[in-house]
PDB file of C-alpha atoms in Angstrom:
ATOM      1  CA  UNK A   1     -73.925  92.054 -96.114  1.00 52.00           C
ATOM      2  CA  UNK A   2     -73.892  90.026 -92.872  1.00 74.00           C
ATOM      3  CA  UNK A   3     -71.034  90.678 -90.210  1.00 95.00           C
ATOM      4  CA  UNK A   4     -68.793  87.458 -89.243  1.00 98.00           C
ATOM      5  CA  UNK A   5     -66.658  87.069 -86.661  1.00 98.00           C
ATOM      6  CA  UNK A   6     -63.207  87.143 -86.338  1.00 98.00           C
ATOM      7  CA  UNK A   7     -61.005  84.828 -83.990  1.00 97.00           C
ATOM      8  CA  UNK A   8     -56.745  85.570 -84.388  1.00 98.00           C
ATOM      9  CA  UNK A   9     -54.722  83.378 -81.399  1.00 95.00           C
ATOM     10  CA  UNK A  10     -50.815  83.329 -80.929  1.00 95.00           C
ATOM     11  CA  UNK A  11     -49.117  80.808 -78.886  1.00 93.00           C
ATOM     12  CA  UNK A  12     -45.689  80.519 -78.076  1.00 94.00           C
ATOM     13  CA  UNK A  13     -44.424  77.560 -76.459  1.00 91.00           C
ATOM     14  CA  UNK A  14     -42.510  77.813 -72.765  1.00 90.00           C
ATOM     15  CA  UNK A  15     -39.935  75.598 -74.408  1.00 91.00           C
ATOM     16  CA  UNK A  16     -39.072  73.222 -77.420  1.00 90.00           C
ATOM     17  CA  UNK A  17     -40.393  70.009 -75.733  1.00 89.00           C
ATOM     18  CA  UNK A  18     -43.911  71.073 -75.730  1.00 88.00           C
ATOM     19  CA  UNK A  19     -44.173  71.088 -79.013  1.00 89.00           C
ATOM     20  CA  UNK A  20     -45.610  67.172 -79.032  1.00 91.00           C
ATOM     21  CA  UNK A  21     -48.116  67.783 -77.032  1.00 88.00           C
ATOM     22  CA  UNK A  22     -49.098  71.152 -78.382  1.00 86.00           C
ATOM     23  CA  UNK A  23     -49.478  69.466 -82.557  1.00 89.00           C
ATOM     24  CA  UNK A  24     -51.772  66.609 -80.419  1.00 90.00           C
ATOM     25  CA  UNK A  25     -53.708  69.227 -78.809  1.00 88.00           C
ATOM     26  CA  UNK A  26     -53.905  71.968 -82.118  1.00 90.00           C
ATOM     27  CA  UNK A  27     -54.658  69.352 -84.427  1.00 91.00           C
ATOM     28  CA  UNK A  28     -57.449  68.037 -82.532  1.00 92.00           C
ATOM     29  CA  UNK A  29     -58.715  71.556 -81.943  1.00 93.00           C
ATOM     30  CA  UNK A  30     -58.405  72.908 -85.896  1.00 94.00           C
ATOM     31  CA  UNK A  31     -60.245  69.581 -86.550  1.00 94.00           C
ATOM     32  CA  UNK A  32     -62.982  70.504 -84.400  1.00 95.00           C
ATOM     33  CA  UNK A  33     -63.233  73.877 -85.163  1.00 95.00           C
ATOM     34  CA  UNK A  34     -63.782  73.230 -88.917  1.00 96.00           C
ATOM     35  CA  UNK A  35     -66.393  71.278 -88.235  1.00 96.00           C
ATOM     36  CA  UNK A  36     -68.343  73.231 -85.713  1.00 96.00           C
ATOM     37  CA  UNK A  37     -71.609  74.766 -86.019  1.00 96.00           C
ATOM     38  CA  UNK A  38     -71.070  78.454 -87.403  1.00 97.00           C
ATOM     39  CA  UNK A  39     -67.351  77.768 -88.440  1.00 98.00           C
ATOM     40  CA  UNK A  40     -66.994  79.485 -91.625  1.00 98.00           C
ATOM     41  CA  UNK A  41     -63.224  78.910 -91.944  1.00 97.00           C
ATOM     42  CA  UNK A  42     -60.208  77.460 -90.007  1.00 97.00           C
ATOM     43  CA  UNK A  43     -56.147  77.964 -90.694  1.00 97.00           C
ATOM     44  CA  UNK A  44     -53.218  78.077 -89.193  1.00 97.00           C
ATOM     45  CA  UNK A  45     -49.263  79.152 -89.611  1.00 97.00           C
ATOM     46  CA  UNK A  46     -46.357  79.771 -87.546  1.00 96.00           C
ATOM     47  CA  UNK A  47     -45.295  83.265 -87.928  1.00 96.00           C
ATOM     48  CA  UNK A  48     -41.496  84.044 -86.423  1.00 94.00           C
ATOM     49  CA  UNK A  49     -41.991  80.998 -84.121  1.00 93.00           C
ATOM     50  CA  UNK A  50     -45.690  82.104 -82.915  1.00 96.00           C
ATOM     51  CA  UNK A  51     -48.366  79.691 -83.158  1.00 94.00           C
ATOM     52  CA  UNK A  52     -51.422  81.645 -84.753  1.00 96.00           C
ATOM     53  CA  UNK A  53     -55.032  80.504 -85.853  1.00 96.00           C
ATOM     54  CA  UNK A  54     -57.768  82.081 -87.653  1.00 98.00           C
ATOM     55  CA  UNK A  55     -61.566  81.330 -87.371  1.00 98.00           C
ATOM     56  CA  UNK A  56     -64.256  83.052 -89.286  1.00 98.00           C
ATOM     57  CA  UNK A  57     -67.595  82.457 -87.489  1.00 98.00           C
ATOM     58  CA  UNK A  58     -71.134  83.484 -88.643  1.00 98.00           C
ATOM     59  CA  UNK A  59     -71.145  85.055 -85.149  1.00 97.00           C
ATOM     60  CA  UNK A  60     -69.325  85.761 -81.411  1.00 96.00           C
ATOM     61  CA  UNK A  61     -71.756  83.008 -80.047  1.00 97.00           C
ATOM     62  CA  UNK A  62     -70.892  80.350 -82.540  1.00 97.00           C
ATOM     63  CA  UNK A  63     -67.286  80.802 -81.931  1.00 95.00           C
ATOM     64  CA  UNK A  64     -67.937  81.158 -78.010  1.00 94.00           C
ATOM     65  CA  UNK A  65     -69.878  78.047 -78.242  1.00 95.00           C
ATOM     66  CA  UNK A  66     -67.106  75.868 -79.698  1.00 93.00           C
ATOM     67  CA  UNK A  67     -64.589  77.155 -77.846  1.00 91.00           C
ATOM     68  CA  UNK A  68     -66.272  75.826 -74.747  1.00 90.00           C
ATOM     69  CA  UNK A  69     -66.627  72.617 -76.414  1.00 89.00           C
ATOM     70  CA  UNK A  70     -64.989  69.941 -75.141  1.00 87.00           C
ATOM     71  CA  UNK A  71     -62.000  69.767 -77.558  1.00 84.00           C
ATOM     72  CA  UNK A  72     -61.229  73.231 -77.468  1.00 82.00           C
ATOM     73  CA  UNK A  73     -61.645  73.377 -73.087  1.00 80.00           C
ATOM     74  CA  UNK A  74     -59.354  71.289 -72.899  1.00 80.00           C
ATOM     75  CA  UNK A  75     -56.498  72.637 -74.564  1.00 78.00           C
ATOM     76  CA  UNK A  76     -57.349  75.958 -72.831  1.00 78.00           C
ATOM     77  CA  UNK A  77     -56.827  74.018 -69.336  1.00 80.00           C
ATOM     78  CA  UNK A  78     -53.893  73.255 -70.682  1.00 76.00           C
ATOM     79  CA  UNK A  79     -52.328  76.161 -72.300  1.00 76.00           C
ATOM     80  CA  UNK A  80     -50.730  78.186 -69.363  1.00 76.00           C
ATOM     81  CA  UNK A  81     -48.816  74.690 -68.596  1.00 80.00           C
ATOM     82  CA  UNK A  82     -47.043  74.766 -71.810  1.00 79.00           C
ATOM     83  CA  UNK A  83     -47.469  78.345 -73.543  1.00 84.00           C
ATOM     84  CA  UNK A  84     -47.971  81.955 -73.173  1.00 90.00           C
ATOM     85  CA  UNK A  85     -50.409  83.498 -75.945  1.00 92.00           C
ATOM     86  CA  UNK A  86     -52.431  86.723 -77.371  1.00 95.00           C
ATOM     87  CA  UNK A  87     -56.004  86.639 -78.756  1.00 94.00           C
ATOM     88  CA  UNK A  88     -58.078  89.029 -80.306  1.00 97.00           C
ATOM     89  CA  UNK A  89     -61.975  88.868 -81.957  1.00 97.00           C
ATOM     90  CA  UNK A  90     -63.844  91.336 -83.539  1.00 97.00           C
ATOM     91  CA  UNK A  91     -66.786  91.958 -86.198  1.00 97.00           C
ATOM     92  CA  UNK A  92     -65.686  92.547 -89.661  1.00 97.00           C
ATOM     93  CA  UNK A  93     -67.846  93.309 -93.113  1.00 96.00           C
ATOM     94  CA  UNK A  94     -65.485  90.055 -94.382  1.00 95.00           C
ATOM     95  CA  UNK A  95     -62.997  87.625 -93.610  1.00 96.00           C
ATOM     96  CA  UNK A  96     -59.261  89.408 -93.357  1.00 97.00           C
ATOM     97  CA  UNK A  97     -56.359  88.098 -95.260  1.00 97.00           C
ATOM     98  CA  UNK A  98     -53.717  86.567 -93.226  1.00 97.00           C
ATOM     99  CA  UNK A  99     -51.889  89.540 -93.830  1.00 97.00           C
ATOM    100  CA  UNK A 100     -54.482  91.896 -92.283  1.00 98.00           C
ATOM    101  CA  UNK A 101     -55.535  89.754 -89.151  1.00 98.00           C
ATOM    102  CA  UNK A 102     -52.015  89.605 -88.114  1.00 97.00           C
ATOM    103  CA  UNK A 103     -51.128  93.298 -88.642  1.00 97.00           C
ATOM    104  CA  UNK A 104     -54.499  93.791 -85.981  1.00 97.00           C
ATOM    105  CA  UNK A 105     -53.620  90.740 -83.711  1.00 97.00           C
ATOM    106  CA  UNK A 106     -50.157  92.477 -82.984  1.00 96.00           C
ATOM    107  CA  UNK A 107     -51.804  95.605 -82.705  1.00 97.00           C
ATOM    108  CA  UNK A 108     -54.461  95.057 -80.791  1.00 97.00           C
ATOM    109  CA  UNK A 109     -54.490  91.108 -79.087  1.00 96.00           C
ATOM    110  CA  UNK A 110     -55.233  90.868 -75.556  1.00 93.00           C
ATOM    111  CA  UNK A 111     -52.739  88.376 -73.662  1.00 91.00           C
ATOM    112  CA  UNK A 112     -54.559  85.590 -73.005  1.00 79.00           C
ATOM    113  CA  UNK A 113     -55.446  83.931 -69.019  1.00 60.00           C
TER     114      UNK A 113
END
């Protein structure tokens, strides 16, 4: 069986204002990314007031591709203005529950910037 890859994010806004622009931004971005070439999946969910995503990509360079897509650049030229985050990718036989990618995202996420 082919390997995918495996994209987990977690944003937490500065403060409660944010939040407006941060739904404009996401939205446009999960839009994007669930359309993008080698997007296999897309979700999100707000875990203990954490902002998380995850993408399952055929591969690291489909999911490094979007993410310097337009869409997604620009919400990470935004970010550090209105959030502080963790990410974390890696290779897996399958796509993780929600369950499992969080348990490794708090285990192993690199803060982001």
């Amino acid at each position: 069986m082919a390997q995918v890859y495996v994209s987990v994010t977690g944003l937490k806004l500065n403060a409660f204002w944010h939040a407006p622009r941060f739904w404009r931004m996401a939205g446009a971005a999960m839009v994007a990314a669930r359309s993008a070439d080698g997007n296999i999946s897309a979700g999100a969910r707000t875990v203990q007031g954490v902002h998380h995503t995850l993408s399952v990509w055929t591969s690291r360079e489909a999911m490094t591709a979007f993410i310097h897509g337009p869409v997604h650049a620009r919400a990470i030229k935004a970010f550090p203005d209105f959030a502080m985050g963790k990410t974390l990718g890696f290779h897996a036989d399958a796509a993780p529950d929600w369950d499992a990618a969080l348990a490794r995202w708090t285990a192993e996420a690199t803060t982001y910037g």
